[in-house]
Amino acid sequence: MAIVVTIAVVLRLGMASQSVIYHADEIWQYLEPAYGVATGRWVETWDYVAGIRGWFLPVALSLPVRAGLWLSADGQAHVYAVRATLAFASLGVVWAFHDLARPFGRLHAWLALWVAAVWPDILFFAVRSSGEAIAISLILPGLAWGARARASGAWRQALLAGLLLGLGAVARFQFVPALLVFGIWMAWPWRAHVRLPLIVGAGALAGLALGGLGDVLMGRPPLGWIVQNVTINLVQGRANHYGVEPPLWLVEQMLRAWSHAAWVIVPLMLIGMRRRPELMAMVVVVVAQHALIAHKELRFVLLASVLSLLLAALGAADAAQMLGRWRARQAHMRADGPMPAAALPSVDAPTPRLLAALMAGLFALSVTMAVGDGFVENWGLGGTNIATQVAAGQQPGLCGLAAYAMPDHPALAHALIQRPVPLLLFDGPQAPAQMAADRARFNVVLAARGDAGALPAGFALVTCPRQMHKPLADQGLCIFARPGPCHGGAGPHEYVAQMRRMGY
């Protein structure tokens, strides 16, 4: 077991070392506000202005941010500190897989442990600073402690389960219906578990209180952002501006992400659900709930995807045991006639060869997914944006940074630039003239290489990180700089104020 856990740690730290962004929310809804809590400098998005985002996760993430800034005041140690913290927190998922499978035998526990350690989407999201990913690291251990409490009746385990599930609900409140399903299962049958609902509820309330404390610390009403989020995104339909999809789209995308491995995962999941029907119920609730919401993203059903993999691991162990018993029965029939079921040999204690073969098979499936068309692009997402902003922040003499004609916003983050300088934004037909008039306010510009002619005189190309091998038309985010100091601060084209005027 120690070897598998070590592999899980190494893979997660390796993932934490990569400059990857799956979704912009990782930066501007979590890392950037956490950096703002630690330093006072941040790009505030409309979500926080409208009050639809909570402060629990940014406040929590500000602790590793502060630690990283203490280690290196002008580097990227704070970003790696956040990722490393999330990587170690995700080991709770590895433990939870093992613990939820353990009651069914050693083979189930080993295969579940292995899947949690190496499976690509579990590994990939382990270090993502997003609500969905962090919720998984809270909810899965909560499920494991809840299952333990249901079996033992231990009140401390029930309290811890409630606390973790409550915190998970704050991290991703959209998972609450699925968590209620698990809570009902924990309390059933009522006579056998009469105290558990009260204890779990007390723990959940404590988790919600801790989650609300982050809001209070930032001067906001505790958890009031949840009501505001539902009102704006669901009732008023603001989320639909980012795209709408048909009801079955999420199922299609889950299968696409699993690639050819889906042909094995789905049957194994259906076999394994008899072991943990409560988890299968949670999968169904998460997918069905989000099928009813117009705006859909695959990350929204991450909990369903992770639980499906746990069920598939249980199914793999069951399938191996069924095959072992069938082979034993066939061998006995050829030799001595039918064998009674009670006389079948136990296959719960697998031989090292069998265990290695099963783990190798599951690893092969994970590789199939990792390189499949539905997932392979994730390994390089967002790297160009991160590398360019980091490089811009490291330009000698940087005293003001401007963004020109970028396709979407927010696009700049103080957490990545890591310099206390004004940020400016120029866009639209008048932008070249405005930049020329305000050129003294900045000495570095981020723009597409094809827009070099629109920049003020004196700005020369420095580099286009990770794009120099591409055709000029595809070098969409480059660094231009001029010599000399800056004067006048950000002025009327300050980045956040400009974003507001542009409707971002």
Short mmCIF file of C-alpha atoms in Angstrom, two decimals:
data_model
loop_
_atom_site.label_atom_id
_atom_site.label_comp_id
_atom_site.label_asym_id
_atom_site.label_seq_id
_atom_site.Cartn_x
_atom_site.Cartn_y
_atom_site.Cartn_z
CA MET A 1 0.00 0.00 0.00
CA ALA A 2 2.83 2.40 0.79
CA ILE A 3 4.21 1.96 -2.73
CA VAL A 4 0.87 2.87 -4.32
CA VAL A 5 0.49 5.91 -2.07
CA THR A 6 4.03 6.99 -2.96
CA ILE A 7 3.15 6.69 -6.65
CA ALA A 8 0.05 8.80 -6.01
CA VAL A 9 2.16 11.49 -4.29
CA VAL A 10 4.79 11.56 -7.03
CA LEU A 11 2.20 11.79 -9.81
CA ARG A 12 0.33 14.60 -8.04
CA LEU A 13 3.43 16.63 -7.34
CA GLY A 14 4.44 16.14 -10.95
CA MET A 15 1.03 17.42 -12.02
CA ALA A 16 1.40 20.37 -9.62
CA SER A 17 4.63 21.37 -11.37
CA GLN A 18 2.84 21.85 -14.71
CA SER A 19 1.48 25.21 -15.88
CA VAL A 20 -1.99 24.08 -16.84
CA ILE A 21 -5.38 25.80 -16.52
CA TYR A 22 -8.43 23.67 -17.24
CA HIS A 23 -10.78 26.62 -16.81
CA ALA A 24 -10.31 30.34 -16.25
CA ASP A 25 -12.17 30.08 -12.93
CA GLU A 26 -9.12 28.40 -11.43
CA ILE A 27 -7.24 31.69 -11.72
CA TRP A 28 -9.81 34.47 -11.48
CA GLN A 29 -12.33 32.92 -9.08
CA TYR A 30 -9.91 31.23 -6.67
CA LEU A 31 -6.18 31.87 -7.07
CA GLU A 32 -6.45 35.58 -7.89
CA PRO A 33 -8.85 36.38 -4.99
CA ALA A 34 -6.60 34.33 -2.67
CA TYR A 35 -3.66 36.42 -3.85
CA GLY A 36 -5.78 39.51 -3.22
CA VAL A 37 -6.47 38.40 0.36
CA ALA A 38 -2.73 37.95 0.91
CA THR A 39 -1.47 41.11 -0.86
CA GLY A 40 -4.40 43.45 -1.45
CA ARG A 41 -3.83 43.36 -5.24
CA TRP A 42 -6.21 41.44 -7.47
CA VAL A 43 -8.36 41.63 -10.57
CA GLU A 44 -11.93 41.57 -9.28
CA THR A 45 -14.32 39.85 -11.67
CA TRP A 46 -18.02 40.58 -12.06
CA ASP A 47 -18.83 37.44 -10.02
CA TYR A 48 -17.43 38.99 -6.86
CA VAL A 49 -18.95 42.39 -7.63
CA ALA A 50 -22.37 40.71 -8.02
CA GLY A 51 -21.80 38.68 -4.85
CA ILE A 52 -22.27 35.23 -6.39
CA ARG A 53 -18.95 33.80 -5.18
CA GLY A 54 -18.06 32.74 -1.64
CA TRP A 55 -14.86 33.64 0.18
CA PHE A 56 -14.20 30.40 2.04
CA LEU A 57 -11.93 28.88 -0.61
CA PRO A 58 -10.00 32.09 -1.45
CA VAL A 59 -9.39 32.75 2.24
CA ALA A 60 -8.25 29.14 2.75
CA LEU A 61 -6.00 29.25 -0.33
CA SER A 62 -4.49 32.52 0.85
CA LEU A 63 -2.59 30.53 3.48
CA PRO A 64 -0.38 28.62 0.99
CA VAL A 65 -0.19 31.82 -1.08
CA ARG A 66 1.29 33.64 1.93
CA ALA A 67 3.68 30.76 2.55
CA GLY A 68 4.84 30.88 -1.07
CA LEU A 69 5.31 34.64 -0.99
CA TRP A 70 7.38 34.25 2.17
CA LEU A 71 9.61 31.77 0.35
CA SER A 72 9.92 33.93 -2.77
CA ALA A 73 8.58 37.46 -2.89
CA ASP A 74 8.96 37.89 -6.65
CA GLY A 75 8.67 34.38 -8.12
CA GLN A 76 5.90 31.85 -8.61
CA ALA A 77 6.42 29.92 -5.38
CA HIS A 78 2.95 30.96 -4.19
CA VAL A 79 1.32 29.31 -7.22
CA TYR A 80 3.24 26.08 -6.69
CA ALA A 81 2.47 26.20 -2.97
CA VAL A 82 -1.25 26.25 -3.74
CA ARG A 83 -0.96 23.37 -6.18
CA ALA A 84 1.18 21.33 -3.79
CA THR A 85 -1.33 21.93 -0.98
CA LEU A 86 -4.16 20.73 -3.20
CA ALA A 87 -2.07 17.74 -4.29
CA PHE A 88 -1.59 16.56 -0.72
CA ALA A 89 -5.23 17.30 0.13
CA SER A 90 -6.29 15.05 -2.74
CA LEU A 91 -4.59 12.09 -1.07
CA GLY A 92 -7.77 11.99 1.01
CA VAL A 93 -9.50 10.79 -2.16
CA VAL A 94 -6.97 7.96 -2.49
CA TRP A 95 -7.60 6.93 1.13
CA ALA A 96 -11.37 7.22 0.66
CA PHE A 97 -11.38 4.92 -2.38
CA HIS A 98 -9.49 2.32 -0.37
CA ASP A 99 -11.66 2.73 2.71
CA LEU A 100 -14.97 2.58 0.85
CA ALA A 101 -13.84 -0.61 -0.90
CA ARG A 102 -12.20 -2.26 2.11
CA PRO A 103 -15.37 -3.88 3.57
CA PHE A 104 -15.68 -6.03 0.45
CA GLY A 105 -12.22 -7.55 0.62
CA ARG A 106 -8.55 -6.96 -0.06
CA LEU A 107 -8.89 -7.24 -3.81
CA HIS A 108 -11.54 -4.51 -3.92
CA ALA A 109 -9.47 -2.27 -1.65
CA TRP A 110 -6.29 -2.69 -3.69
CA LEU A 111 -7.93 -2.01 -7.05
CA ALA A 112 -9.82 1.01 -5.72
CA LEU A 113 -6.60 2.39 -4.22
CA TRP A 114 -4.80 1.92 -7.52
CA VAL A 115 -7.50 3.60 -9.58
CA ALA A 116 -7.54 6.62 -7.26
CA ALA A 117 -3.75 6.86 -7.46
CA VAL A 118 -3.28 6.79 -11.24
CA TRP A 119 -6.53 7.52 -13.04
CA PRO A 120 -5.99 10.58 -15.29
CA ASP A 121 -9.01 12.74 -14.45
CA ILE A 122 -8.65 12.11 -10.71
CA LEU A 123 -4.96 12.99 -11.02
CA PHE A 124 -5.57 15.97 -13.31
CA PHE A 125 -8.20 17.61 -11.11
CA ALA A 126 -6.31 16.85 -7.90
CA VAL A 127 -4.29 20.08 -8.25
CA ARG A 128 -6.94 22.31 -9.84
CA SER A 129 -7.86 25.36 -7.77
CA SER A 130 -11.56 25.13 -8.58
CA GLY A 131 -14.65 24.57 -6.48
CA GLU A 132 -15.47 21.23 -8.09
CA ALA A 133 -11.98 19.79 -7.61
CA ILE A 134 -11.58 20.99 -4.02
CA ALA A 135 -15.06 19.70 -3.19
CA ILE A 136 -13.98 16.21 -4.29
CA SER A 137 -11.06 16.29 -1.84
CA LEU A 138 -13.52 17.14 0.94
CA ILE A 139 -16.53 15.03 -0.02
CA LEU A 140 -14.83 11.69 -0.74
CA PRO A 141 -13.21 11.43 2.73
CA GLY A 142 -16.56 12.57 4.15
CA LEU A 143 -18.29 9.68 2.39
CA ALA A 144 -15.71 7.24 3.74
CA TRP A 145 -16.13 8.45 7.32
CA GLY A 146 -19.89 8.41 6.86
CA ALA A 147 -19.84 4.79 5.72
CA ARG A 148 -17.67 3.92 8.72
CA ALA A 149 -20.06 5.69 11.07
CA ARG A 150 -23.04 3.86 9.63
CA ALA A 151 -21.32 0.53 10.19
CA SER A 152 -20.03 1.29 13.69
CA GLY A 153 -22.38 3.92 15.06
CA ALA A 154 -19.34 5.90 16.28
CA TRP A 155 -20.39 9.48 16.88
CA ARG A 156 -16.94 10.97 16.25
CA GLN A 157 -16.84 9.42 12.79
CA ALA A 158 -20.35 10.71 12.08
CA LEU A 159 -19.38 14.20 13.25
CA LEU A 160 -16.26 14.23 11.08
CA ALA A 161 -18.27 12.97 8.10
CA GLY A 162 -20.78 15.78 8.54
CA LEU A 163 -18.03 18.39 8.88
CA LEU A 164 -16.30 17.31 5.67
CA LEU A 165 -19.55 17.01 3.74
CA GLY A 166 -20.62 20.45 4.98
CA LEU A 167 -17.35 21.97 3.81
CA GLY A 168 -17.72 20.13 0.50
CA ALA A 169 -21.18 21.64 0.12
CA VAL A 170 -19.70 25.12 0.60
CA ALA A 171 -17.01 24.41 -1.98
CA ARG A 172 -19.62 23.26 -4.52
CA PHE A 173 -23.17 23.82 -3.30
CA GLN A 174 -24.56 22.22 -6.47
CA PHE A 175 -23.54 18.83 -5.03
CA VAL A 176 -25.94 19.23 -2.07
CA PRO A 177 -28.76 17.08 -3.56
CA ALA A 178 -26.34 14.17 -3.99
CA LEU A 179 -25.04 14.67 -0.45
CA LEU A 180 -28.61 14.53 0.87
CA VAL A 181 -29.02 11.16 -0.85
CA PHE A 182 -25.98 9.90 1.01
CA GLY A 183 -27.31 11.35 4.25
CA ILE A 184 -30.58 9.45 3.83
CA TRP A 185 -28.63 6.24 3.24
CA MET A 186 -26.56 6.87 6.37
CA ALA A 187 -29.68 7.26 8.49
CA TRP A 188 -31.44 4.14 7.11
CA PRO A 189 -32.84 2.10 8.79
CA TRP A 190 -34.01 4.78 11.21
CA ARG A 191 -34.24 2.57 14.28
CA ALA A 192 -30.69 1.29 13.88
CA HIS A 193 -29.21 4.74 13.33
CA VAL A 194 -31.47 7.06 15.29
CA ARG A 195 -28.58 9.30 16.47
CA LEU A 196 -26.62 9.50 13.23
CA PRO A 197 -28.81 12.07 11.42
CA LEU A 198 -28.51 14.47 14.34
CA ILE A 199 -24.75 14.01 14.70
CA VAL A 200 -24.07 14.23 10.96
CA GLY A 201 -26.33 17.27 10.79
CA ALA A 202 -24.40 18.93 13.61
CA GLY A 203 -21.13 18.26 11.81
CA ALA A 204 -22.57 19.61 8.54
CA LEU A 205 -23.74 22.77 10.29
CA ALA A 206 -20.23 23.21 11.69
CA GLY A 207 -18.85 22.85 8.16
CA LEU A 208 -21.32 25.39 6.83
CA ALA A 209 -20.40 27.75 9.67
CA LEU A 210 -16.71 27.47 8.81
CA GLY A 211 -17.57 28.10 5.18
CA GLY A 212 -19.56 31.17 6.13
CA LEU A 213 -16.72 32.44 8.29
CA GLY A 214 -14.72 33.20 5.15
CA ASP A 215 -17.53 35.47 3.97
CA VAL A 216 -17.73 37.21 7.33
CA LEU A 217 -13.97 37.85 7.35
CA MET A 218 -14.34 39.62 4.00
CA GLY A 219 -17.32 41.68 5.14
CA ARG A 220 -20.00 39.67 3.35
CA PRO A 221 -23.11 37.95 4.78
CA PRO A 222 -22.33 34.30 5.52
CA LEU A 223 -23.30 32.06 2.60
CA GLY A 224 -25.50 34.81 1.16
CA TRP A 225 -23.64 34.33 -2.12
CA ILE A 226 -25.43 30.99 -2.65
CA VAL A 227 -28.83 32.68 -2.89
CA GLN A 228 -27.36 35.36 -5.13
CA ASN A 229 -25.71 32.73 -7.33
CA VAL A 230 -28.95 30.81 -7.84
CA THR A 231 -30.88 34.03 -8.49
CA ILE A 232 -28.48 35.41 -11.10
CA ASN A 233 -27.25 32.25 -12.81
CA LEU A 234 -30.35 30.07 -12.68
CA VAL A 235 -33.38 32.33 -12.30
CA GLN A 236 -32.12 35.25 -14.37
CA GLY A 237 -30.21 32.95 -16.74
CA ARG A 238 -26.85 34.72 -16.68
CA ALA A 239 -25.03 31.35 -16.91
CA ASN A 240 -26.78 30.66 -20.22
CA HIS A 241 -24.70 33.43 -21.80
CA TYR A 242 -21.76 31.01 -21.67
CA GLY A 243 -23.60 28.41 -23.75
CA VAL A 244 -26.47 25.94 -23.44
CA GLU A 245 -26.47 22.22 -24.18
CA PRO A 246 -29.13 19.48 -24.54
CA PRO A 247 -30.01 17.26 -21.54
CA LEU A 248 -27.85 14.26 -22.49
CA TRP A 249 -24.77 16.34 -23.36
CA LEU A 250 -23.02 15.63 -20.06
CA VAL A 251 -23.41 11.87 -20.43
CA GLU A 252 -21.99 12.13 -23.95
CA GLN A 253 -19.05 14.18 -22.71
CA MET A 254 -18.30 11.78 -19.85
CA LEU A 255 -18.19 8.90 -22.31
CA ARG A 256 -16.07 10.96 -24.71
CA ALA A 257 -13.60 11.82 -21.93
CA TRP A 258 -13.29 8.14 -20.99
CA SER A 259 -12.60 7.38 -24.67
CA HIS A 260 -12.29 3.66 -25.50
CA ALA A 261 -12.01 2.90 -21.79
CA ALA A 262 -15.73 3.66 -21.53
CA TRP A 263 -16.46 0.23 -23.05
CA VAL A 264 -14.91 -1.27 -19.92
CA ILE A 265 -15.75 1.38 -17.30
CA VAL A 266 -19.53 1.33 -17.86
CA PRO A 267 -20.02 -2.46 -17.56
CA LEU A 268 -17.72 -2.62 -14.53
CA MET A 269 -19.59 0.29 -12.94
CA LEU A 270 -22.88 -1.55 -13.39
CA ILE A 271 -21.36 -4.64 -11.78
CA GLY A 272 -19.85 -2.67 -8.91
CA MET A 273 -22.96 -0.65 -8.06
CA ARG A 274 -24.42 -3.58 -6.10
CA ARG A 275 -21.62 -3.02 -3.59
CA ARG A 276 -22.28 0.67 -3.11
CA PRO A 277 -25.81 1.47 -4.37
CA GLU A 278 -25.77 4.73 -2.42
CA LEU A 279 -22.86 5.97 -4.53
CA MET A 280 -24.63 4.95 -7.73
CA ALA A 281 -27.65 6.91 -6.55
CA MET A 282 -25.40 9.94 -6.06
CA VAL A 283 -24.06 9.55 -9.61
CA VAL A 284 -27.59 9.48 -11.00
CA VAL A 285 -28.66 12.52 -8.97
CA VAL A 286 -25.64 14.62 -10.01
CA VAL A 287 -26.07 13.83 -13.71
CA ALA A 288 -29.87 14.18 -13.70
CA GLN A 289 -29.75 17.44 -11.77
CA HIS A 290 -27.30 19.03 -14.18
CA ALA A 291 -29.17 17.64 -17.19
CA LEU A 292 -32.04 19.96 -16.19
CA ILE A 293 -29.78 23.04 -16.19
CA ALA A 294 -29.24 24.66 -19.57
CA HIS A 295 -25.60 25.71 -19.13
CA LYS A 296 -23.42 22.63 -18.82
CA GLU A 297 -19.71 21.98 -18.39
CA LEU A 298 -18.10 18.60 -17.86
CA ARG A 299 -16.41 19.75 -14.66
CA PHE A 300 -19.84 20.32 -13.11
CA VAL A 301 -20.34 16.55 -12.83
CA LEU A 302 -16.84 15.74 -11.59
CA LEU A 303 -18.31 14.09 -8.48
CA ALA A 304 -20.33 11.71 -10.66
CA SER A 305 -17.27 10.88 -12.76
CA VAL A 306 -15.09 10.14 -9.72
CA LEU A 307 -17.74 7.99 -8.02
CA SER A 308 -18.25 6.11 -11.30
CA LEU A 309 -14.58 5.20 -11.29
CA LEU A 310 -14.83 3.90 -7.72
CA LEU A 311 -17.81 1.76 -8.71
CA ALA A 312 -15.87 0.52 -11.74
CA ALA A 313 -12.95 -0.48 -9.49
CA LEU A 314 -15.35 -2.45 -7.28
CA GLY A 315 -16.82 -4.02 -10.41
CA ALA A 316 -13.36 -5.01 -11.63
CA ALA A 317 -12.71 -6.87 -8.38
CA ASP A 318 -16.12 -8.54 -8.53
CA ALA A 319 -15.57 -9.55 -12.15
CA ALA A 320 -12.16 -11.03 -11.31
CA GLN A 321 -13.69 -12.99 -8.43
CA MET A 322 -16.56 -14.27 -10.56
CA LEU A 323 -14.12 -15.34 -13.25
CA GLY A 324 -11.93 -17.07 -10.66
CA ARG A 325 -14.88 -19.00 -9.24
CA TRP A 326 -16.09 -19.96 -12.71
CA ARG A 327 -12.68 -21.27 -13.67
CA ALA A 328 -12.43 -23.23 -10.42
CA ARG A 329 -15.88 -24.71 -11.00
CA GLN A 330 -15.01 -25.66 -14.58
CA ALA A 331 -11.76 -27.29 -13.49
CA HIS A 332 -13.52 -29.27 -10.76
CA MET A 333 -16.27 -30.41 -13.13
CA ARG A 334 -13.72 -31.76 -15.55
CA ALA A 335 -12.04 -33.66 -12.74
CA ASP A 336 -14.69 -34.69 -10.21
CA GLY A 337 -18.10 -33.32 -11.27
CA PRO A 338 -20.04 -30.27 -10.04
CA MET A 339 -18.69 -28.34 -7.07
CA PRO A 340 -21.05 -26.91 -4.42
CA ALA A 341 -20.95 -23.14 -4.14
CA ALA A 342 -19.80 -23.38 -0.52
CA ALA A 343 -16.79 -25.37 -1.60
CA LEU A 344 -15.52 -22.81 -4.11
CA PRO A 345 -12.06 -21.47 -3.21
CA SER A 346 -11.76 -17.92 -1.94
CA VAL A 347 -10.33 -15.42 -4.40
CA ASP A 348 -10.32 -12.48 -2.02
CA ALA A 349 -6.64 -13.00 -1.25
CA PRO A 350 -5.26 -12.61 -4.78
CA THR A 351 -1.85 -13.91 -5.72
CA PRO A 352 0.75 -11.23 -6.50
CA ARG A 353 0.64 -12.26 -10.15
CA LEU A 354 -3.14 -11.84 -10.38
CA LEU A 355 -3.07 -8.50 -8.57
CA ALA A 356 -0.27 -7.23 -10.80
CA ALA A 357 -2.20 -8.31 -13.90
CA LEU A 358 -5.37 -6.53 -12.78
CA MET A 359 -3.49 -3.37 -11.84
CA ALA A 360 -1.67 -3.43 -15.17
CA GLY A 361 -4.98 -3.77 -16.98
CA LEU A 362 -6.49 -0.83 -15.13
CA PHE A 363 -3.38 1.24 -15.77
CA ALA A 364 -3.63 0.44 -19.47
CA LEU A 365 -7.22 1.66 -19.41
CA SER A 366 -6.13 4.86 -17.68
CA VAL A 367 -3.51 5.46 -20.37
CA THR A 368 -6.17 4.88 -23.02
CA MET A 369 -8.19 7.67 -21.47
CA ALA A 370 -5.21 9.96 -20.91
CA VAL A 371 -4.27 9.91 -24.61
CA GLY A 372 -7.81 9.67 -25.96
CA ASP A 373 -9.32 12.42 -28.08
CA GLY A 374 -11.70 13.44 -25.30
CA PHE A 375 -9.00 14.13 -22.70
CA VAL A 376 -5.54 14.50 -24.20
CA GLU A 377 -5.91 18.24 -24.91
CA ASN A 378 -6.33 18.93 -21.18
CA TRP A 379 -2.65 18.29 -20.46
CA GLY A 380 -1.60 21.50 -22.23
CA LEU A 381 -4.51 23.86 -21.61
CA GLY A 382 -3.73 27.42 -20.56
CA GLY A 383 0.03 27.05 -20.50
CA THR A 384 0.62 29.83 -23.00
CA ASN A 385 -1.38 32.37 -21.01
CA ILE A 386 0.41 31.52 -17.77
CA ALA A 387 3.87 31.52 -19.32
CA THR A 388 3.27 34.86 -21.04
CA GLN A 389 2.03 36.65 -17.92
CA VAL A 390 4.85 35.24 -15.81
CA ALA A 391 7.39 36.32 -18.43
CA ALA A 392 5.81 39.77 -18.64
CA GLY A 393 6.10 40.16 -14.87
CA GLN A 394 9.78 39.34 -15.10
CA GLN A 395 10.61 42.02 -17.68
CA PRO A 396 13.44 44.26 -16.43
CA GLY A 397 12.21 47.68 -15.37
CA LEU A 398 8.50 46.80 -15.65
CA CYS A 399 6.49 49.74 -14.32
CA GLY A 400 3.15 49.42 -16.13
CA LEU A 401 1.55 46.57 -18.10
CA ALA A 402 -1.10 47.06 -20.79
CA ALA A 403 -3.30 44.51 -22.56
CA TYR A 404 -4.27 45.31 -26.14
CA ALA A 405 -7.22 43.83 -28.09
CA MET A 406 -7.38 40.57 -26.17
CA PRO A 407 -10.30 38.33 -27.19
CA ASP A 408 -11.71 37.80 -23.70
CA HIS A 409 -11.46 39.09 -20.15
CA PRO A 410 -10.31 38.79 -17.47
CA ALA A 411 -6.99 38.00 -19.07
CA LEU A 412 -4.49 39.53 -16.63
CA ALA A 413 -3.87 38.31 -13.08
CA HIS A 414 -1.73 39.91 -10.40
CA ALA A 415 -1.10 36.40 -9.03
CA LEU A 416 0.79 35.53 -12.21
CA ILE A 417 2.42 38.89 -13.02
CA GLN A 418 3.62 39.19 -9.42
CA ARG A 419 4.69 42.83 -9.62
CA PRO A 420 3.01 45.80 -7.89
CA VAL A 421 2.49 47.76 -11.11
CA PRO A 422 -0.57 49.34 -12.77
CA LEU A 423 -2.52 47.17 -15.21
CA LEU A 424 -4.22 48.82 -18.18
CA LEU A 425 -6.62 47.69 -20.90
CA PHE A 426 -7.01 49.10 -24.41
CA ASP A 427 -9.59 47.82 -26.88
CA GLY A 428 -11.77 49.02 -29.72
CA PRO A 429 -11.23 51.27 -32.74
CA GLN A 430 -9.78 54.13 -30.66
CA ALA A 431 -7.31 51.92 -28.80
CA PRO A 432 -4.19 52.69 -30.92
CA ALA A 433 -4.66 56.44 -30.47
CA GLN A 434 -5.43 56.04 -26.76
CA MET A 435 -2.30 53.94 -26.27
CA ALA A 436 -0.17 56.51 -28.05
CA ALA A 437 -1.56 59.26 -25.83
CA ASP A 438 -1.00 57.23 -22.63
CA ARG A 439 2.24 55.46 -23.56
CA ALA A 440 4.04 57.03 -20.58
CA ARG A 441 1.81 55.02 -18.20
CA PHE A 442 3.19 51.60 -19.26
CA ASN A 443 6.32 50.11 -20.74
CA VAL A 444 5.19 46.54 -21.47
CA VAL A 445 2.27 45.45 -23.66
CA LEU A 446 0.63 42.08 -24.18
CA ALA A 447 -0.81 41.77 -27.69
CA ALA A 448 -1.00 39.49 -30.68
CA ARG A 449 2.07 39.60 -32.87
CA GLY A 450 -0.06 40.67 -35.79
CA ASP A 451 -1.08 43.80 -33.85
CA ALA A 452 2.48 45.10 -33.53
CA GLY A 453 1.76 47.92 -35.97
CA ALA A 454 -1.01 49.29 -33.73
CA LEU A 455 1.29 49.76 -30.73
CA PRO A 456 2.92 53.12 -29.90
CA ALA A 457 6.31 53.94 -31.33
CA GLY A 458 9.23 52.51 -29.43
CA PHE A 459 7.62 49.19 -28.47
CA ALA A 460 9.51 46.20 -29.83
CA LEU A 461 8.77 42.47 -29.71
CA VAL A 462 10.42 40.67 -26.82
CA THR A 463 9.03 37.15 -27.16
CA CYS A 464 5.88 35.10 -27.69
CA PRO A 465 6.24 32.36 -25.03
CA ARG A 466 5.50 28.87 -26.30
CA GLN A 467 4.43 30.28 -29.68
CA MET A 468 7.62 31.18 -31.54
CA HIS A 469 7.42 27.94 -33.52
CA LYS A 470 3.94 28.78 -34.81
CA PRO A 471 2.99 30.82 -37.89
CA LEU A 472 2.90 34.56 -37.20
CA ALA A 473 -0.90 34.63 -37.45
CA ASP A 474 -1.13 32.10 -34.61
CA GLN A 475 1.12 33.98 -32.21
CA GLY A 476 -1.77 35.50 -30.32
CA LEU A 477 -0.19 36.54 -27.02
CA CYS A 478 3.21 38.22 -27.20
CA ILE A 479 5.27 40.60 -25.07
CA PHE A 480 6.30 44.01 -26.40
CA ALA A 481 8.40 46.48 -24.40
CA ARG A 482 9.98 49.91 -24.63
CA PRO A 483 12.88 51.33 -22.64
CA GLY A 484 12.37 53.94 -19.99
CA PRO A 485 10.23 54.62 -16.91
CA CYS A 486 6.49 55.14 -16.46
CA HIS A 487 4.55 58.17 -15.23
CA GLY A 488 0.98 58.89 -14.19
CA GLY A 489 -0.27 55.55 -12.85
CA ALA A 490 -3.01 53.54 -14.59
CA GLY A 491 -5.22 56.52 -15.43
CA PRO A 492 -8.61 56.16 -17.15
CA HIS A 493 -7.71 52.83 -18.75
CA GLU A 494 -7.13 50.94 -15.52
CA TYR A 495 -7.73 47.27 -16.25
CA VAL A 496 -10.66 46.43 -13.93
CA ALA A 497 -12.47 49.71 -14.63
CA GLN A 498 -12.13 49.11 -18.35
CA MET A 499 -13.47 45.58 -17.99
CA ARG A 500 -16.56 47.00 -16.27
CA ARG A 501 -17.13 49.51 -19.06
CA MET A 502 -16.79 46.73 -21.65
CA GLY A 503 -19.36 44.58 -19.85
CA TYR A 504 -17.04 41.94 -18.40
#
